[in-house]
PDB file of C-alpha atoms and ligand atoms in Angstrom:
ATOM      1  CA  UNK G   1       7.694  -8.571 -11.387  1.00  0.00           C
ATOM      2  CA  UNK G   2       9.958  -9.305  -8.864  1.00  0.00           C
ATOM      3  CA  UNK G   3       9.510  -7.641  -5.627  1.00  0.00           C
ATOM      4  CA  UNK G   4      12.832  -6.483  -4.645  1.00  0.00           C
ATOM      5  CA  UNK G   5      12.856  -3.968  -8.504  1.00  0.00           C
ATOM      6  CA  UNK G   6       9.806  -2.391  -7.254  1.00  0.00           C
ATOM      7  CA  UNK G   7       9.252   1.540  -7.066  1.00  0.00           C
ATOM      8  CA  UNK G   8       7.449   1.745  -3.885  1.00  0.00           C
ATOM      9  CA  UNK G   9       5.426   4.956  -3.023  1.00  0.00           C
ATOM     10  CA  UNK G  10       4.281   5.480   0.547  1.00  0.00           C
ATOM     11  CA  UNK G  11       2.289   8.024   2.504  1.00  0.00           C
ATOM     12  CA  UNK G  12       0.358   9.064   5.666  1.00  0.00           C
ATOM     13  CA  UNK G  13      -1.950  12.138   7.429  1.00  0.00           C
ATOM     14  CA  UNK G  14      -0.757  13.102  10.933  1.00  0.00           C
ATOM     15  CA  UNK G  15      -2.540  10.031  11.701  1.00  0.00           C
ATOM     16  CA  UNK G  16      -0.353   7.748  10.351  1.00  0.00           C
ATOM     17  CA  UNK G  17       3.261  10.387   9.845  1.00  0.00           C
ATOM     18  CA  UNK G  18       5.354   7.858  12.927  1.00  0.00           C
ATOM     19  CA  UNK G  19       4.164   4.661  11.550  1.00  0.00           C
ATOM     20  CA  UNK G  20       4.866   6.000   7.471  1.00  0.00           C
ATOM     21  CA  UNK G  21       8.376   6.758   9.029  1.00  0.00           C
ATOM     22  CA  UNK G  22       8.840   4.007  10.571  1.00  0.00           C
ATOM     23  CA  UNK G  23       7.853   1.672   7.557  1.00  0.00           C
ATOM     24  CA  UNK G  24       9.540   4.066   5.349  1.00  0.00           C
ATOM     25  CA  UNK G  25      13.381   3.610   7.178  1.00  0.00           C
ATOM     26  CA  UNK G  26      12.242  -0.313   7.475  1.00  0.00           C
ATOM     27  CA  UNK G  27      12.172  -0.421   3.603  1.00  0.00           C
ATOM     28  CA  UNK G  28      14.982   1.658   3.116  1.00  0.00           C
ATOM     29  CA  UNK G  29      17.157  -0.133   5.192  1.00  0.00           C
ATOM     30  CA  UNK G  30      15.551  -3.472   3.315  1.00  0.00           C
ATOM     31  CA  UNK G  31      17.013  -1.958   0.615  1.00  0.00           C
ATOM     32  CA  UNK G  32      14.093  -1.221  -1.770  1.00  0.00           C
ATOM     33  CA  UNK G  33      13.329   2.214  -3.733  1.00  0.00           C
ATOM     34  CA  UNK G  34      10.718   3.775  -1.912  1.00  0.00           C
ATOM     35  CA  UNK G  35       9.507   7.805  -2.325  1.00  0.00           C
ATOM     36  CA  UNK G  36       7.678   9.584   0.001  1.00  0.00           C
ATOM     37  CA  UNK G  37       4.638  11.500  -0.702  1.00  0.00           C
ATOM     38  CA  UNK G  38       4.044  13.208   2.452  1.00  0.00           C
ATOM     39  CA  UNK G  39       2.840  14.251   5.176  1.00  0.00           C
ATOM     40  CA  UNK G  40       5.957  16.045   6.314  1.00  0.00           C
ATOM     41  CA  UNK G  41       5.159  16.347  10.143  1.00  0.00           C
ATOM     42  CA  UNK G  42       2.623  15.493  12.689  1.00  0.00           C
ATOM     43  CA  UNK G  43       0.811  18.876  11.916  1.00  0.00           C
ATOM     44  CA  UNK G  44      -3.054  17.979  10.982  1.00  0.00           C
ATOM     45  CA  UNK G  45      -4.101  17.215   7.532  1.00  0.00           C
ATOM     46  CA  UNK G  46      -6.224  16.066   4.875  1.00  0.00           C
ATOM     47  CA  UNK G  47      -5.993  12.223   3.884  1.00  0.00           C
ATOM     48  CA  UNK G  48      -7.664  12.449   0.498  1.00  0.00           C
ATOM     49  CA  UNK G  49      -4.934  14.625  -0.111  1.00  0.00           C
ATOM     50  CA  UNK G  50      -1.935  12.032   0.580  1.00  0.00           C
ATOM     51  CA  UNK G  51      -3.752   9.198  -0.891  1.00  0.00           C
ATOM     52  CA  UNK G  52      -4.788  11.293  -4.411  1.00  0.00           C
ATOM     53  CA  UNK G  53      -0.748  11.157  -4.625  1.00  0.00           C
ATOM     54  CA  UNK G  54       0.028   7.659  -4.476  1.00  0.00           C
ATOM     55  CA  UNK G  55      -3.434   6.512  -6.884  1.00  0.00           C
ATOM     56  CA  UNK G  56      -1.845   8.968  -9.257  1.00  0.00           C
ATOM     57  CA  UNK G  57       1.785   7.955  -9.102  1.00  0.00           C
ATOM     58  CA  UNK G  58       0.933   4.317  -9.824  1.00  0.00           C
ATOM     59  CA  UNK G  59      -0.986   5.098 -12.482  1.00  0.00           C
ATOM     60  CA  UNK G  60       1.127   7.185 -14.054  1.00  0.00           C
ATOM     61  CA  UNK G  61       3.469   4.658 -13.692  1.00  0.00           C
ATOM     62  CA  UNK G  62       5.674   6.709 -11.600  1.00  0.00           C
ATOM     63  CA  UNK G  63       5.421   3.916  -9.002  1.00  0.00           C
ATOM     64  CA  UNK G  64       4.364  -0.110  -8.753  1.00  0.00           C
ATOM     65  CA  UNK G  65       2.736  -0.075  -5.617  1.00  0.00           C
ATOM     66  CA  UNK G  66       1.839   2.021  -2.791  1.00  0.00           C
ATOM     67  CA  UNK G  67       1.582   1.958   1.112  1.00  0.00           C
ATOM     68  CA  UNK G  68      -1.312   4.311   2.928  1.00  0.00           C
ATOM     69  CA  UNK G  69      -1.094   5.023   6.386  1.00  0.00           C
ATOM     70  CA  UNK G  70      -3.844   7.149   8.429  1.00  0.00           C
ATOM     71  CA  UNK G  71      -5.241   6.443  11.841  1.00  0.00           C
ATOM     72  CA  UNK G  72      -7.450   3.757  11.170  1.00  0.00           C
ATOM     73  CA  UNK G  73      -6.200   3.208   7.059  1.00  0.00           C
ATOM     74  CA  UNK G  74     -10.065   3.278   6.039  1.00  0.00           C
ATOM     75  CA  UNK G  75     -10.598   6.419   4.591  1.00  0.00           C
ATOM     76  CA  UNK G  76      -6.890   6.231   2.650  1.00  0.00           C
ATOM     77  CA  UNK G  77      -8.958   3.347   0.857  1.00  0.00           C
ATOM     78  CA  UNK G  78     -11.688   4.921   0.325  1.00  0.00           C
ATOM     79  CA  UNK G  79     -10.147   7.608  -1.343  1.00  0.00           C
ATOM     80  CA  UNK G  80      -7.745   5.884  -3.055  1.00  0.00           C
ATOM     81  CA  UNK G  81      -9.861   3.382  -4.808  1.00  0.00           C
ATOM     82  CA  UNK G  82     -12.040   6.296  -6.791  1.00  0.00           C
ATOM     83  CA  UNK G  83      -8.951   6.533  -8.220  1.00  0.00           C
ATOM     84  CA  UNK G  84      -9.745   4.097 -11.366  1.00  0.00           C
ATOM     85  CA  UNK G  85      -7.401   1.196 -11.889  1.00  0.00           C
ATOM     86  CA  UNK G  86      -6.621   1.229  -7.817  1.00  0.00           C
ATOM     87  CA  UNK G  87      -7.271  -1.880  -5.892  1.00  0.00           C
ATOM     88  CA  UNK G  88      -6.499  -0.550  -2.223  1.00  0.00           C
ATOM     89  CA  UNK G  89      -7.090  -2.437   0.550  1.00  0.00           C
ATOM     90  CA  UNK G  90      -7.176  -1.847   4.080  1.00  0.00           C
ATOM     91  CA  UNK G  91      -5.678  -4.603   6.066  1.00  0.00           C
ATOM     92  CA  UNK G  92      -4.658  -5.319   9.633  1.00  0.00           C
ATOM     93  CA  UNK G  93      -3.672  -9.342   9.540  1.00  0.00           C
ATOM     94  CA  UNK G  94      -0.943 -11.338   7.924  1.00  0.00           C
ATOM     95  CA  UNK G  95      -3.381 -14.301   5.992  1.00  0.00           C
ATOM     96  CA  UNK G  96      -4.956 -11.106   4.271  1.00  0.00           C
ATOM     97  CA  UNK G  97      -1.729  -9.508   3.484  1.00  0.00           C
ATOM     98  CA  UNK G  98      -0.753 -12.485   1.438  1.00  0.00           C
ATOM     99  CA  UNK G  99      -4.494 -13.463   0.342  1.00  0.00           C
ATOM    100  CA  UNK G 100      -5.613 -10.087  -1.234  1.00  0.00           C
ATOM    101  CA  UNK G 101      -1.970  -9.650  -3.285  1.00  0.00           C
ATOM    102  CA  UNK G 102      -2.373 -13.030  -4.498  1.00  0.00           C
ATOM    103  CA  UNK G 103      -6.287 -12.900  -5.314  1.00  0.00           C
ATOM    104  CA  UNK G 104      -6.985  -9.540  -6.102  1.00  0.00           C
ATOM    105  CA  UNK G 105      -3.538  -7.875  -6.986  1.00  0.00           C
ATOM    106  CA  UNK G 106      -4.164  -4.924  -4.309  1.00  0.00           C
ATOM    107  CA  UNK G 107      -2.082  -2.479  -5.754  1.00  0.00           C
ATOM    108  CA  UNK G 108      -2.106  -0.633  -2.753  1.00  0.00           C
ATOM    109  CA  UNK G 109      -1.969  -1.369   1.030  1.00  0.00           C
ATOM    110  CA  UNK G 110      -3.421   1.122   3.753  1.00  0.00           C
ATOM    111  CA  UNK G 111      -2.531   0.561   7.947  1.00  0.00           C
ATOM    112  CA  UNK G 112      -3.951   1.891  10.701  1.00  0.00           C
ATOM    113  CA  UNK G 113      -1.818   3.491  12.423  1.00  0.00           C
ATOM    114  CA  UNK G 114      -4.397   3.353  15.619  1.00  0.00           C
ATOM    115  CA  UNK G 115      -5.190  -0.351  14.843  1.00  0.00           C
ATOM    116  CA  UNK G 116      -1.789  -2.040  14.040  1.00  0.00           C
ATOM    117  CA  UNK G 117       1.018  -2.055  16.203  1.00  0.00           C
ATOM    118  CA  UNK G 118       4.752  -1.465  14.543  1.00  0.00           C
ATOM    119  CA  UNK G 119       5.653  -4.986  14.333  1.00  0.00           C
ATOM    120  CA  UNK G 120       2.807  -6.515  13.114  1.00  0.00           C
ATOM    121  CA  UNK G 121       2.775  -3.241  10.244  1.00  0.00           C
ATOM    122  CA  UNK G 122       6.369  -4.644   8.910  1.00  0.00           C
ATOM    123  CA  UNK G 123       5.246  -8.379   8.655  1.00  0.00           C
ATOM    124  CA  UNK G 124       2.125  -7.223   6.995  1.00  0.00           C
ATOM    125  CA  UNK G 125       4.117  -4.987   4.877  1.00  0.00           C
ATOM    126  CA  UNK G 126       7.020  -7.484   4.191  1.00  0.00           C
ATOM    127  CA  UNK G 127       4.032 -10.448   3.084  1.00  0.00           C
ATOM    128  CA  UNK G 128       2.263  -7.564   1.146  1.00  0.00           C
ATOM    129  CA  UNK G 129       5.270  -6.739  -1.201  1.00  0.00           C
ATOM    130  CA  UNK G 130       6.727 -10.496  -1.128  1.00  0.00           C
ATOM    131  CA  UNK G 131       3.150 -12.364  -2.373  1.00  0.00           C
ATOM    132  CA  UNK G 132       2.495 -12.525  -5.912  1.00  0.00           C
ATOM    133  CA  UNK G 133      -0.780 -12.386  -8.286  1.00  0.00           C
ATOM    134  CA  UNK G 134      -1.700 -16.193  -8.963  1.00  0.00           C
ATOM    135  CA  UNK G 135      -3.465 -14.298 -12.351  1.00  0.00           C
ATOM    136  CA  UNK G 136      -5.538 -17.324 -13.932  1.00  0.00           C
ATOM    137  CA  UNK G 137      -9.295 -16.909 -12.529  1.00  0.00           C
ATOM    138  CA  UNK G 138      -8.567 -13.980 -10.526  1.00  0.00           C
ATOM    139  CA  UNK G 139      -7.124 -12.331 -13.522  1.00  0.00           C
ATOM    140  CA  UNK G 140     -11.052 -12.177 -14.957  1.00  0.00           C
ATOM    141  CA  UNK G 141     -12.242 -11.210 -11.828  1.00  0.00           C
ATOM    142  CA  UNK G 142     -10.055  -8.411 -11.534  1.00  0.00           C
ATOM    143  CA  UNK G 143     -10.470  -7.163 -15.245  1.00  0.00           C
ATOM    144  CA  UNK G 144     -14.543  -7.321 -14.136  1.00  0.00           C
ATOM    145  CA  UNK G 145     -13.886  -4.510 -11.572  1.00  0.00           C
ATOM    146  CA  UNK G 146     -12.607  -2.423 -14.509  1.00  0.00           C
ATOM    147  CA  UNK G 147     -15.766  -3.141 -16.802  1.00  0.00           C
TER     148      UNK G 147
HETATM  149  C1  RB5 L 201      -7.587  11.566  11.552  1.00  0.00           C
HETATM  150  O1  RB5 L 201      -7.972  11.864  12.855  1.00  0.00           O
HETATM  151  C2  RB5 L 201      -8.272  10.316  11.076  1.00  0.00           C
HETATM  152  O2  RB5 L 201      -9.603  10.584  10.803  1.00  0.00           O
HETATM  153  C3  RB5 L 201      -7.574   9.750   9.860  1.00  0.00           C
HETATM  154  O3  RB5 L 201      -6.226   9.513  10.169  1.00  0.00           O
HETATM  155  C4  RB5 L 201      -8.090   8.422   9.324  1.00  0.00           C
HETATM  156  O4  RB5 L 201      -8.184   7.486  10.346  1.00  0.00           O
HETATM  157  C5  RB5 L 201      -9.291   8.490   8.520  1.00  0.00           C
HETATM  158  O5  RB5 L 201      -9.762   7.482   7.959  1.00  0.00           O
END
């Protein structure tokens, strides 16, 4: 699939609402379909909540891929990979960015909104949603976590 027809979802707690906007206008101004899930203001909330939403709408096929924002990003991947067929990873560096879309076709991405700073979120974003699946022997690897 090519990246620029995705259906991106993207979300955040409190921790993560100026960074998710942020990202959010980024990718709108990029020019790709993006919906927001929530959180609607810096008010305190529940991350399960937020990241429930974005597992679901990929796999009801609502949306492609996803984009998880909370303080530190690790509990929106927690959460989001009980969600079976999710493959969300946490990351906070470009070579993983590219590496775990590529190798393990992370269907979503969670920041830390407390841990990355805004312009090192949009290149990890932008390498996220630009790197491809090599499929081949990762594809067996990946059907393995389904098993
Ligand atoms: C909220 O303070 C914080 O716990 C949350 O944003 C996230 O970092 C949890 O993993």
């Amino acid at each position: 699939m090519r990246y620029y027809n995705l259906k991106l979802a993207i979300a955040s707690d409190h921790g993560g609402f100026e960074l998710k906007n942020k990202i959010y206008n980024y990718l709108i101004e990029k020019g790709y379909d993006i919906k927001d899930f929530g959180a609607n203001s810096k008010e305190s909330c529940d991350y399960p909540i937020f990241a429930k939403k974005v597992a679901n709408s990929i796999i009801n096929k609502e949306c492609d891929c996803g984009i998880l924002i909370c303080g530190t990003g690790q509990g929106m991947a927690i959460c989001a990979n009980k969600t079976k067929g999710i493959r969300a990873v946490c990351v906070s560096d470009t070579y993983s960015a590219k590496m775990t879309k590529e190798h393990n076709n992370s269907n979503i991405l969670t920041l830390g909104a407390r841990v990355v700073g805004e312009g090192l979120a949009f290149d990890i974003v932008d390498i996220w949603l630009k790197s491809e699946f090599q499929k081949g022997r990762h594809q067996k690897r990946i059907d393995m976590l389904e098993q």
